Short mmCIF file of C-alpha atoms in Angstrom, two decimals:
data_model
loop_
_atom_site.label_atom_id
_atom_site.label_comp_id
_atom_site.label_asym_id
_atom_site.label_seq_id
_atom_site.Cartn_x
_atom_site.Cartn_y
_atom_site.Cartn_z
CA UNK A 1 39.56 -162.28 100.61
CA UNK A 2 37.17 -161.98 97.42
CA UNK A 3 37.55 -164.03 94.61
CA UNK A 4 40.32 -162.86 92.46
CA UNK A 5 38.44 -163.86 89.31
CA UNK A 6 34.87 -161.15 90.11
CA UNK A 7 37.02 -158.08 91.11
CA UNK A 8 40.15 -156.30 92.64
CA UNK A 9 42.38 -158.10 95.14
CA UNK A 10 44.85 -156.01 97.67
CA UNK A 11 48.44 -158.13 97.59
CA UNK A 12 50.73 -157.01 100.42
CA UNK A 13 54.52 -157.02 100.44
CA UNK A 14 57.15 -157.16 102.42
CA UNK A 15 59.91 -154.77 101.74
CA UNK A 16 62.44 -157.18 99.41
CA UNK A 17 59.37 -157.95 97.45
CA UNK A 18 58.44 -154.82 96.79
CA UNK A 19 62.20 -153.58 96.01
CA UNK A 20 62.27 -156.35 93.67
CA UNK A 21 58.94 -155.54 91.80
CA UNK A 22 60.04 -151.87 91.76
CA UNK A 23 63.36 -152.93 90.34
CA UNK A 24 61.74 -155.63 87.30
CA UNK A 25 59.02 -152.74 86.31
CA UNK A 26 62.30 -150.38 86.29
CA UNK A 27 63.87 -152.57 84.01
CA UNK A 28 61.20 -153.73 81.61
CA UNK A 29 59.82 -150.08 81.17
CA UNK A 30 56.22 -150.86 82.82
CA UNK A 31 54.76 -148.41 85.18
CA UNK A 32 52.02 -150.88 85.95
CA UNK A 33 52.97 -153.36 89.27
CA UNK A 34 50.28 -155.64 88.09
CA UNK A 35 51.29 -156.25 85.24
CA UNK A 36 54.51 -157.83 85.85
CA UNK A 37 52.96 -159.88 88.89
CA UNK A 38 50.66 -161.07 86.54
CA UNK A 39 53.62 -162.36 84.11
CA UNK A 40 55.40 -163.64 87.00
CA UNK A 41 52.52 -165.48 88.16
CA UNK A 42 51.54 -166.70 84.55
CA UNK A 43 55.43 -168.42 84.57
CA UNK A 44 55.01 -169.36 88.07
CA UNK A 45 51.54 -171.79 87.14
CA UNK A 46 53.17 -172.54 83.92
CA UNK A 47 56.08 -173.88 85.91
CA UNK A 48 53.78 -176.15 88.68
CA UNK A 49 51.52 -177.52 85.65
CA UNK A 50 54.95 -178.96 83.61
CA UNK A 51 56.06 -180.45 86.83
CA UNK A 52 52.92 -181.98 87.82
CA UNK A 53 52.89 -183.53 84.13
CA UNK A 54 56.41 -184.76 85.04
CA UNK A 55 58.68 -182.05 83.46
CA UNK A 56 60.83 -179.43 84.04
CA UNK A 57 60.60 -175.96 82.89
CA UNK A 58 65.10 -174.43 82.45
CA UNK A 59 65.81 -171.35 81.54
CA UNK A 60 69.24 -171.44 79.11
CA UNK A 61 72.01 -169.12 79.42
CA UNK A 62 74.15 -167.94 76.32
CA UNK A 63 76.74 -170.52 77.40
CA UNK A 64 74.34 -173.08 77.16
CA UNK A 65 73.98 -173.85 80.87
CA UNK A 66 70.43 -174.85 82.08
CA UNK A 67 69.06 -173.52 85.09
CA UNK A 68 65.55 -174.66 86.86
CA UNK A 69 62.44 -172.13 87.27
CA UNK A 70 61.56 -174.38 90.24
CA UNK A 71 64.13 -176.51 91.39
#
């Protein structure tokens, strides 16, 4: 594989993934795959860094129940 940061990589998926991308770009508008795997991504690292600083990063429903990014 090349080095993601000097030029294009090729990410393969396996069907749910792909169904699932499909369905998020769908949603959000966004005819571009790579743009929402780079968001996801970008939420994913922000996720590991909290943790590894001894956090936790929740989303919050409107009923005020907290839910884990990463459990």
């Amino acid at each position: 594989m090349a080095d993601p940061r000097t030029g294009t990589v090729s990410v393969e998926l396996n069907t749910t993934a792909a169904q699932l991308l499909a369905g998020i770009c769908a949603q959000l508008g966004e005819d571009n795959p790579t743009a929402v795997l780079s968001r996801a991504l970008g939420l994913y690292e922000m996720t590991m860094r909290i943790r590894r600083q001894g956090g936790r990063l929740c989303f919050v429903n409107e009923h005020g129940e907290l839910s884990d990014v990463i459990p």
